[in-house]
CSV table of C-alpha atoms and ligand atoms in Angstrom, one decimal:
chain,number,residue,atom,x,y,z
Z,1,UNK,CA,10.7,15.5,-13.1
Z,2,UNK,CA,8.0,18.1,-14.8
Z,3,UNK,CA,6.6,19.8,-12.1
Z,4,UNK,CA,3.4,20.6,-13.7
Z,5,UNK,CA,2.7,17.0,-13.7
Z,6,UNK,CA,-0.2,16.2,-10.7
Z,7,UNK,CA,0.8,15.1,-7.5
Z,8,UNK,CA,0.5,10.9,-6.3
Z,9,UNK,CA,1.5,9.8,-3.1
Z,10,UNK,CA,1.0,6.7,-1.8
Z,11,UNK,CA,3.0,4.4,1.4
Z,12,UNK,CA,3.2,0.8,2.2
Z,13,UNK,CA,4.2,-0.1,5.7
Z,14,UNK,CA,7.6,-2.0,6.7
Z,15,UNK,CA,5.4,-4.2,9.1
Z,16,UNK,CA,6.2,-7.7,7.9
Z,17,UNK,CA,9.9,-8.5,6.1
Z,18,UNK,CA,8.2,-9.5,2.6
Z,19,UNK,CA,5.4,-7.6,0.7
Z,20,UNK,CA,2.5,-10.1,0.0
Z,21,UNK,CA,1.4,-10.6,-3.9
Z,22,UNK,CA,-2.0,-8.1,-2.6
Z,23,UNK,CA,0.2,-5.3,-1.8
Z,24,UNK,CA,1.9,-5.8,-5.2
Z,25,UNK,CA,-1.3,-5.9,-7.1
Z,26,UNK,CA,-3.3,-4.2,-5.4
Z,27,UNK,CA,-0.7,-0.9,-5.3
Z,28,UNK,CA,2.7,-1.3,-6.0
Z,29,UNK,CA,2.0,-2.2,-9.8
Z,30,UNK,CA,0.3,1.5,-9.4
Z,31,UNK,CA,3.5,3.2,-8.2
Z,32,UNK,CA,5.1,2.0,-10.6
Z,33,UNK,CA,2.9,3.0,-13.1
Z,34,UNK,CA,2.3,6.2,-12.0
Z,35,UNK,CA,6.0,7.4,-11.8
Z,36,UNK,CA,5.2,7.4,-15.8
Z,37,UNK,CA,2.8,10.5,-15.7
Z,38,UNK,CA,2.8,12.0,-12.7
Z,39,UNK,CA,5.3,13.8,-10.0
Z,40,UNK,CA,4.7,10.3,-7.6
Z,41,UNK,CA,5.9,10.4,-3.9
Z,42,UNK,CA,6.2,7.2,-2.3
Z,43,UNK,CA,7.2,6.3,1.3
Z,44,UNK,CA,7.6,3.5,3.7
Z,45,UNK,CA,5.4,4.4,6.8
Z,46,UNK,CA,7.2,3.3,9.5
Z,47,UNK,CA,5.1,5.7,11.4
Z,48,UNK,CA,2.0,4.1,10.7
Z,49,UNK,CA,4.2,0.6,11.5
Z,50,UNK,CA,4.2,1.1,15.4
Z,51,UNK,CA,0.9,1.7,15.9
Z,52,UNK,CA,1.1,-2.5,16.6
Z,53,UNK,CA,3.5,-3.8,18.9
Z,54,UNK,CA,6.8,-4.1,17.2
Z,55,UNK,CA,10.2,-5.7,17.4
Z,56,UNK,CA,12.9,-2.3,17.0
Z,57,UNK,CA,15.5,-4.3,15.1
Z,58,UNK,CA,12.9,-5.8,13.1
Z,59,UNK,CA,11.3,-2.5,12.1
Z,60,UNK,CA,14.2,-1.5,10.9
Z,61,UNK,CA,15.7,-3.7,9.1
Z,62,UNK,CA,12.0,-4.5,7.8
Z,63,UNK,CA,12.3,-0.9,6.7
Z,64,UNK,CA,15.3,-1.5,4.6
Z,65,UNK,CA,13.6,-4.8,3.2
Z,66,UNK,CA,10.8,-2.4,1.8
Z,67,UNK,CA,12.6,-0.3,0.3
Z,68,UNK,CA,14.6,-2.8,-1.6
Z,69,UNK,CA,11.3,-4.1,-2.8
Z,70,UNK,CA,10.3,-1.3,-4.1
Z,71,UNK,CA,12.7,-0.8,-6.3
Z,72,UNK,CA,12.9,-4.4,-7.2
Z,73,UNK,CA,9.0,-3.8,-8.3
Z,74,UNK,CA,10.5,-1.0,-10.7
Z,75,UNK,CA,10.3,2.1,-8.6
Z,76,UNK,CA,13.1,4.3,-9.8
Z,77,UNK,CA,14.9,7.0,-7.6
Z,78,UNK,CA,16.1,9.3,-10.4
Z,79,UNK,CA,11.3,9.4,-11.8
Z,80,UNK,CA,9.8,9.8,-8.1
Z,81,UNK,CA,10.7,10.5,-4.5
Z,82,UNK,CA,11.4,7.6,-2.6
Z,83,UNK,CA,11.6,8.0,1.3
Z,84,UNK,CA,10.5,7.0,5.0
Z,85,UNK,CA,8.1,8.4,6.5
Z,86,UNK,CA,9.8,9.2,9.7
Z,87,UNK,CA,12.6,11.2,8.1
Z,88,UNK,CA,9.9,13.8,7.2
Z,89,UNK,CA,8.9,15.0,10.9
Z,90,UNK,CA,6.1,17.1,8.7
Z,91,UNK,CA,4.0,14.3,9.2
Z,92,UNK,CA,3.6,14.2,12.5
Z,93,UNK,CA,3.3,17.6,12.7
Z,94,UNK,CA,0.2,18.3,10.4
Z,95,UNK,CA,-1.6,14.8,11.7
Z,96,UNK,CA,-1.6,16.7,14.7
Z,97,UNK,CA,-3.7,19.8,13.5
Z,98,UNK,CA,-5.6,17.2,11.4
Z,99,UNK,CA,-6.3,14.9,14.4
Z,100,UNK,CA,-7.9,18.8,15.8
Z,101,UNK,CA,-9.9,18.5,13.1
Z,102,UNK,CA,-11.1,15.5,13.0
Z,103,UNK,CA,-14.5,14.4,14.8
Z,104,UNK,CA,-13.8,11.7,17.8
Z,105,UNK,CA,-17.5,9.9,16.3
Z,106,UNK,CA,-16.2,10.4,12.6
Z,107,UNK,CA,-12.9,8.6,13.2
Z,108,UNK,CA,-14.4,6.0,15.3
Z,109,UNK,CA,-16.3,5.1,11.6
Z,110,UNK,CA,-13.1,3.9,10.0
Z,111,UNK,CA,-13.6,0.1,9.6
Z,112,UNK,CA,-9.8,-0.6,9.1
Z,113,UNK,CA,-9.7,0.8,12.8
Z,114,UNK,CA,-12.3,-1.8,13.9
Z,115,UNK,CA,-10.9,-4.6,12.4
Z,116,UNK,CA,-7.3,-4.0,13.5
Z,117,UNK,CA,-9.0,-3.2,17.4
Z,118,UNK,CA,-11.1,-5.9,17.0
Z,119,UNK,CA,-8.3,-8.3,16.3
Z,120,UNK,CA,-5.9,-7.3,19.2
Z,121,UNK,CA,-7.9,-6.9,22.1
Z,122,UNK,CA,-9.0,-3.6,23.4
Z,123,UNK,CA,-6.5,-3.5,26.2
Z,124,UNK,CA,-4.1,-3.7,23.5
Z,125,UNK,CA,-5.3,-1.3,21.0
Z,126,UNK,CA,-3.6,2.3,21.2
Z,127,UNK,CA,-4.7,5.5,20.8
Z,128,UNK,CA,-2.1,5.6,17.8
Z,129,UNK,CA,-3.9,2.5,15.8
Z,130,UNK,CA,-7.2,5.2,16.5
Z,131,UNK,CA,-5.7,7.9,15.2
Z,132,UNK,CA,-3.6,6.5,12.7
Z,133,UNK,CA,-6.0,7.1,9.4
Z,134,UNK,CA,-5.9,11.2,10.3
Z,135,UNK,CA,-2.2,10.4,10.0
Z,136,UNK,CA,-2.4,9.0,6.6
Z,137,UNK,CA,-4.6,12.3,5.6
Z,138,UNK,CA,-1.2,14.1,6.8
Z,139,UNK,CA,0.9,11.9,4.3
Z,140,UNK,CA,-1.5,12.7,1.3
Z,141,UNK,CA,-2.0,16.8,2.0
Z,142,UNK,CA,0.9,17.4,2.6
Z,143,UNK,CA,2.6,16.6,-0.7
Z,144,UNK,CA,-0.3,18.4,-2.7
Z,145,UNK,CA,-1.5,14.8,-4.2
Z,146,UNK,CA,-4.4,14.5,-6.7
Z,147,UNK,CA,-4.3,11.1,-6.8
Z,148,UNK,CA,-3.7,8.1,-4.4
Z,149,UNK,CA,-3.0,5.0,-5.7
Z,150,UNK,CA,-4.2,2.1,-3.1
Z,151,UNK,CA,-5.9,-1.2,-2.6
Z,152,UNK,CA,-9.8,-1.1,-2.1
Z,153,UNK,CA,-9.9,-1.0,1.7
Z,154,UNK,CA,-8.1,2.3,1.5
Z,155,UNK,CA,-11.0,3.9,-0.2
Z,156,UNK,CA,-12.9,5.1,3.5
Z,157,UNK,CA,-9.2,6.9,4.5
Z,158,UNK,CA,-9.1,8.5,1.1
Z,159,UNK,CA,-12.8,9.7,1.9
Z,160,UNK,CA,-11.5,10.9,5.4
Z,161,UNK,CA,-8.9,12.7,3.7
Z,162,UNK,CA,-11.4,14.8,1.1
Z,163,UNK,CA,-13.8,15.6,3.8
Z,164,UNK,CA,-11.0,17.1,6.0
Z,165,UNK,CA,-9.1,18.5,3.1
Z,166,UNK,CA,-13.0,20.3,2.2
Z,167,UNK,CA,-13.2,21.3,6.2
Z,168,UNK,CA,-9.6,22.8,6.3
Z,169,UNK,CA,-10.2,24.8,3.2
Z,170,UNK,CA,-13.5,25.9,4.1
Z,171,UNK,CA,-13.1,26.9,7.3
Z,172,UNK,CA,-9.4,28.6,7.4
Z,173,UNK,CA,-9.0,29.3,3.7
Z,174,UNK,CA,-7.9,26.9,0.9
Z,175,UNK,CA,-4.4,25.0,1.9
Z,176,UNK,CA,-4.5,21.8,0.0
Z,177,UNK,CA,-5.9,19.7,-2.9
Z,178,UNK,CA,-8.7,17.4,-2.3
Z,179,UNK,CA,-7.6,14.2,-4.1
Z,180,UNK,CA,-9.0,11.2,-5.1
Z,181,UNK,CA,-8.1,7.4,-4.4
Z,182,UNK,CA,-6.3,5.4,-7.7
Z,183,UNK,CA,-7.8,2.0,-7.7
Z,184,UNK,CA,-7.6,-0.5,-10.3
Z,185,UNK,CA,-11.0,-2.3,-10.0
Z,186,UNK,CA,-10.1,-5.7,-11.0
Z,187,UNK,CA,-7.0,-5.7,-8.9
Z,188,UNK,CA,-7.9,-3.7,-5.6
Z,189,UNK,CA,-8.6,-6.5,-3.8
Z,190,UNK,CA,-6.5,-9.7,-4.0
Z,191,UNK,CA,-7.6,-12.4,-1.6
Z,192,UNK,CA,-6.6,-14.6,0.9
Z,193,UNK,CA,-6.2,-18.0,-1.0
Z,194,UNK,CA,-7.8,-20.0,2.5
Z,195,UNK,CA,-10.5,-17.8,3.0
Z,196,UNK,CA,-11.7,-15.9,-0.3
Z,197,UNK,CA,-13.9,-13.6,1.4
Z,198,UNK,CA,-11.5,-11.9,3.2
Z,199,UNK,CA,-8.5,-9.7,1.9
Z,200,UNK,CA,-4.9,-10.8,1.7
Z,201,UNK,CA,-3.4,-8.9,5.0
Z,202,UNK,CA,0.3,-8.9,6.1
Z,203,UNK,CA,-1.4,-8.8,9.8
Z,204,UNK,CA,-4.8,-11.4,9.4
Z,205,UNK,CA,-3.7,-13.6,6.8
Z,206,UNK,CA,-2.6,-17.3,8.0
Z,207,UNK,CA,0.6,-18.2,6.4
Z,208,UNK,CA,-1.1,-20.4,3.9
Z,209,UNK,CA,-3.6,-17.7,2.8
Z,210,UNK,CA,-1.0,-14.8,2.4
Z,211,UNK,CA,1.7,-15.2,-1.1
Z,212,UNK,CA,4.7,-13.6,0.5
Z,213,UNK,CA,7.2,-12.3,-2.3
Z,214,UNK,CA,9.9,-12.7,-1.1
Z,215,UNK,CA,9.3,-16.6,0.2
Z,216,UNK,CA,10.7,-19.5,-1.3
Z,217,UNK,CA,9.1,-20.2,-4.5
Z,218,UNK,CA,8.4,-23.4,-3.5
Z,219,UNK,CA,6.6,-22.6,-0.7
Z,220,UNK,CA,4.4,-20.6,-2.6
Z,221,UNK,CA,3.5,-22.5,-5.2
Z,222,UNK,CA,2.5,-25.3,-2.7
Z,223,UNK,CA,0.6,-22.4,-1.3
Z,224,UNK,CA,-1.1,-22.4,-4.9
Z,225,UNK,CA,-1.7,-25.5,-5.3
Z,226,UNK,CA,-3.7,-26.2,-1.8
Z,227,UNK,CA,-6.1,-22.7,-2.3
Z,228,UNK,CA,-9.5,-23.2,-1.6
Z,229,UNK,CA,-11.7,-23.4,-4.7
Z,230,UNK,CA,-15.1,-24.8,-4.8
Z,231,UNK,CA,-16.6,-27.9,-5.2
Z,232,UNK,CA,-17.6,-27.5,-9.5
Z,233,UNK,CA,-14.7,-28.0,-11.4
Z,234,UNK,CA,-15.2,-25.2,-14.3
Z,235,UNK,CA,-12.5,-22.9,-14.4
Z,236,UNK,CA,-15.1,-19.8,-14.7
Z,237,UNK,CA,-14.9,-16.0,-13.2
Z,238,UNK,CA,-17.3,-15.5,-11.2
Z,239,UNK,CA,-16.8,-13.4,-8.1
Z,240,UNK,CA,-20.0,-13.8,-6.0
Z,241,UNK,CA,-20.0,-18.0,-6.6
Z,242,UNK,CA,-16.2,-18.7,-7.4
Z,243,UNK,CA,-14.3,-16.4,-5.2
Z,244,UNK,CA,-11.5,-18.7,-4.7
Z,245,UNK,CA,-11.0,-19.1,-8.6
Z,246,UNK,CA,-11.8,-15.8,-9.8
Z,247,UNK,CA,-8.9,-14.4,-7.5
Z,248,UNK,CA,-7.0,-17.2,-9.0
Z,249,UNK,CA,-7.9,-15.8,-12.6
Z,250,UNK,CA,-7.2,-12.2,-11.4
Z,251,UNK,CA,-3.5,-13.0,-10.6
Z,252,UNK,CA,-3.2,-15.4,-13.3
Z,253,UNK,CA,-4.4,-12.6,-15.8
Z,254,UNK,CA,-2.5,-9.7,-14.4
Z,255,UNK,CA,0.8,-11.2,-14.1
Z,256,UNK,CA,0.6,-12.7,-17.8
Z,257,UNK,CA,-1.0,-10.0,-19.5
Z,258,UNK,CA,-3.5,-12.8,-20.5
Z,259,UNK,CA,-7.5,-12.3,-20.3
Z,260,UNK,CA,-9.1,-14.0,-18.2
Z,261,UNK,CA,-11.2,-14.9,-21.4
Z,262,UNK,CA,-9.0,-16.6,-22.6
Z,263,UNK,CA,-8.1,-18.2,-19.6
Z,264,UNK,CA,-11.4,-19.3,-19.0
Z,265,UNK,CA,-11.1,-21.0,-22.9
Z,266,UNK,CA,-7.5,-22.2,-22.2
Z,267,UNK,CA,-8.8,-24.4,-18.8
Z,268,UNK,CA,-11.9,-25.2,-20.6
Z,269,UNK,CA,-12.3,-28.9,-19.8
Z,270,UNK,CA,-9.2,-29.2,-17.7
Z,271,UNK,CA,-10.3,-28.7,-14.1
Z,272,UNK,CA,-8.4,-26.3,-11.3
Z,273,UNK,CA,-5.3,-28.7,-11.2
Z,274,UNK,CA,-4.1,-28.0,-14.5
Z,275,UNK,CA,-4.6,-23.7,-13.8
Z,276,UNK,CA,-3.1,-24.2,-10.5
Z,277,UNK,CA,0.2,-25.5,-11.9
Z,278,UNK,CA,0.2,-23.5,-14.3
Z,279,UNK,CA,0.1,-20.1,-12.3
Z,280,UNK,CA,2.6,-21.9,-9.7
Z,281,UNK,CA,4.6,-22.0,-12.6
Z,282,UNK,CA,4.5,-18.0,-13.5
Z,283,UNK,CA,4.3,-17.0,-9.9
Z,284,UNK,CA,7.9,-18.5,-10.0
Z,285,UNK,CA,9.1,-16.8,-13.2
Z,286,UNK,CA,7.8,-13.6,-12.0
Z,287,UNK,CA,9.2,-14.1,-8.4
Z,288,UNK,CA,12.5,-16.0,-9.0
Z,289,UNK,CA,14.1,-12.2,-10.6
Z,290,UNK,CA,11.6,-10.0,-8.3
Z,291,UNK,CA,14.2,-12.2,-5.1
Z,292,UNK,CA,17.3,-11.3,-6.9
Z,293,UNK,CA,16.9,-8.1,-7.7
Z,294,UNK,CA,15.9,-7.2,-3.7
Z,295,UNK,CA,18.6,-9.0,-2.7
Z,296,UNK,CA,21.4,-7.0,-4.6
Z,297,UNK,CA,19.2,-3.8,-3.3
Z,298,UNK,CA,20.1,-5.2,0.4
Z,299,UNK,CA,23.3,-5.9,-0.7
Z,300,UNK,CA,24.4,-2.7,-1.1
Z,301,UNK,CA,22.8,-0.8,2.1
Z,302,UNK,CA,24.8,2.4,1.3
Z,303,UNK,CA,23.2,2.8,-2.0
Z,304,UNK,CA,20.1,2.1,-0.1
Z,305,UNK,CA,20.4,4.7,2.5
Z,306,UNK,CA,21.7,7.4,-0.3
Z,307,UNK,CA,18.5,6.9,-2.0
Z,308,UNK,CA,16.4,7.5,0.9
Z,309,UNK,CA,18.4,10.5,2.0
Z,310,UNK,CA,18.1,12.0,-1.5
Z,311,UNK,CA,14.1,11.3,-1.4
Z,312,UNK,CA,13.8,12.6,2.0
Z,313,UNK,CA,15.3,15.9,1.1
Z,314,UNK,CA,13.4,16.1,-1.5
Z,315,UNK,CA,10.0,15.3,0.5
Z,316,UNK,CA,10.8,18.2,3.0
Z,317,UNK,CA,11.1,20.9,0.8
Z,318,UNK,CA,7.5,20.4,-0.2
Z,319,UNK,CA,6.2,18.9,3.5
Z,320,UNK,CA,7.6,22.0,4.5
Z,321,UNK,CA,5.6,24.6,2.5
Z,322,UNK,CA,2.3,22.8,3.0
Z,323,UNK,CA,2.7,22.3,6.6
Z,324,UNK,CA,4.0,26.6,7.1
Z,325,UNK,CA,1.0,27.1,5.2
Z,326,UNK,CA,-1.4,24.9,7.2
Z,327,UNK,CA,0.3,26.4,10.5
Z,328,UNK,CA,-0.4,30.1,9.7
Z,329,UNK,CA,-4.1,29.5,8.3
Z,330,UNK,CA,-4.7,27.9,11.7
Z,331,UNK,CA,-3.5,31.0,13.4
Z,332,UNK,CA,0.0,29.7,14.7
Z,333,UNK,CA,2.4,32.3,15.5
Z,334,UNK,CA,5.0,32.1,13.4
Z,335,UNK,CA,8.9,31.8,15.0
Z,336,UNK,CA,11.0,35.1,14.5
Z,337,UNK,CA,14.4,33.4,12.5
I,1,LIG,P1,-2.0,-4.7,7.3
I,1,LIG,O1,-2.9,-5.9,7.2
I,1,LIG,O2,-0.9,-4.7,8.4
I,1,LIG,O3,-2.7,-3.4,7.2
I,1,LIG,P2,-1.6,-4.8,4.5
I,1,LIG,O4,-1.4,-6.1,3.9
I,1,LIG,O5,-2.9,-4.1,4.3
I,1,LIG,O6,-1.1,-4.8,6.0
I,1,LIG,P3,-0.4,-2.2,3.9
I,1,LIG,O7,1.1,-1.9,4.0
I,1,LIG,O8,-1.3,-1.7,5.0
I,1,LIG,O9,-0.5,-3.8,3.8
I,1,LIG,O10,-0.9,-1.8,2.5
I,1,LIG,C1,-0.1,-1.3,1.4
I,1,LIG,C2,-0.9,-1.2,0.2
I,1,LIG,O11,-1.4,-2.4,-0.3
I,1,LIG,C3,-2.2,-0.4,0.4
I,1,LIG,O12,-2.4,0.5,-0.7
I,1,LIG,C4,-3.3,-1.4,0.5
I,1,LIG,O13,-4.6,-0.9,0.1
I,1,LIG,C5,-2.8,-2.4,-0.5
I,1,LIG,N1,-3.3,-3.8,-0.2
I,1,LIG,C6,-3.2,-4.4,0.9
I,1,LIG,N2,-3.7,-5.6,0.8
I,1,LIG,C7,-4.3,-5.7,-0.4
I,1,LIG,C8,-5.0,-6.7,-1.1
I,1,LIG,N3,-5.3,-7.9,-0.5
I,1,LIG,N4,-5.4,-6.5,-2.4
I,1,LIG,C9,-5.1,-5.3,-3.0
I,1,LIG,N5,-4.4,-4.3,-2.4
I,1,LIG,C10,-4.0,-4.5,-1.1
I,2,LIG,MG1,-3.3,-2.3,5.4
């Protein structure tokens, strides 16, 4: 690993068993991708995971689950630093001086934070799921990153995270890099396939509006075949009237390598039943060895757990310098060793 290569970082959270064909889109592809050209850092965030109710023994075998899909989608150990969150305790650490940082009226903007609240009931909604952006801002300063590969409704936390990165370094002296948020325009945004206008969410979609990856193919081809369209019948991309196909299109496209062009030429005449079937049909190919692979990944939890012990020794040793930095510019005595 070339360590004059920039910085990514990026986490997923272990807060449903499968990834959804979004988070794949949307950001894994990205890891993956990045691994290629840069010195990528890329963690579960079980941290991030509690700040909804969950089940212990679900979280962590969930845990384990995402990890195994992440290297099923092509993430390898030996090209970037694979770890969970919670075995860098950094993390918590500097969200702490970042949450001291951070104004009570500028995190109350974050609309992720609104939604989530909205969604649970405010007697329900901790001050963890408030705060839980400023911890995000902790994951990306502290590895250095320049670049932040995420889906689209990441892009206000990646703001957060400049303008707090700008007030650190201003105000105590510069600590870390200000970077900026990796996303691929035409697949930062995957949606739900029963309500186009909304995102696909491990935590809002209804089962039939969320592809989970790790589901029986079956069921998600069924879930294919019954997403909403519209009421033409031209196979045509075209976001503002035809979200429901256009998001068809998108996946189509970027799991085939196909233009949607082309697409559009291929369906010409046909109606949405024939491109339905058809992308049930590749969601399957591209799903069917995606299963297996996880799978043998679960398989063999030892492996697993030596990976993750590997990337979080490796994830400390640079946590560790950013956050000893961070402490002393803040004025932190240091401890006598
Ligand atoms: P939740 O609804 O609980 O927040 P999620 O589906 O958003 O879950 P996360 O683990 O929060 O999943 O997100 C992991 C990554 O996937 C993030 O980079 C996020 O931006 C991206 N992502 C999530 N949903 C989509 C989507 N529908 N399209 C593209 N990218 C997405
Ligand atoms: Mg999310």
């Amino acid at each position: 690993m070339a360590l004059d290569r920039p910085r990514a970082l990026s986490g997923i959270q272990p807060t449903a068993g499968s990834f959804h064909l979004g988070n794949y889109l949307g950001a894994v592809r990205q890891y993956v991708a990045l691994q290629e050209t840069h010195d990528a850092f890329y963690m579960v965030v079980d941290l991030h995971a509690i700040t909804i109710p969950q089940d212990p023994q679900e979280l962590r075998a969930n845990t384990r689950v995402a990890v195994a899909q992440l290297l099923a989608a092509g993430l390898d150990p030996d090209r970037c630093t694979l770890f969970v969150q919670s075995h860098v305790p950094e993390h918590a650490q500097l969200a702490w001086v970042m949450n001291c940082l951070t104004g009570f009226g500028e995190a109350s903007r974050m609309t992720q934070f609104k939604d989530k609240s909205t969604k649970q009931g405010a007697d329900r909604t901790t001050v963890g799921l408030f705060t839980y952006p400023v911890l995000q801002v902790a994951d990306i300063l502290l590895y250095q990153a320049s670049q932040v590969p995420v889906g689209e409704d990441q892009r206000q936390h990646i703001e957060l995270t400049r303008d707090l990165a700008e007030r650190f370094n201003s105000r105590f002296g510069h600590a870390f890099t200000v970077p900026s948020a990796h996303i691929v325009k035409e697949t930062g945004k995957i949606y739900d396939l029963q309500d186009p206008s909304i995102k696909m969410s491990k935590s809002a979609s209804t089962p039939k509006g969320i592809i989970s990856l790790l589901d029986e193919p079956k069921v998600s081809a069924k879930k294919i075949k019954s997403a909403v369209t519209d009421l033409e019948t031209v196979v045509r991309f075209d976001e503002e009237s035809k979200p429901g196909v256009s998001n068809l299109l998108t996946i189509y496209a970027t799991l085939t390598g196909v233009s949607i062009a082309e697409l559009e030429r291929k369906y010409e005449g046909k109606g949405y039943g024939a491109l339905k079937t058809d992308l049930a049909d590749v969601m399957l190919d591209w799903v069917a060895p995606f299963r297996a692979r996880t799978q043998e990944y679960l398989d063999d939890p030892e492996t697993l757990d030596n990976i993750l012990a590997k990337g979080a020794e490796k994830a400390r040793t640079v946590a560790a310098e950013t956050l000893a930095l961070a402490y002393d510019k803040v004025g932190l005595l240091p401890a006598k060793h």
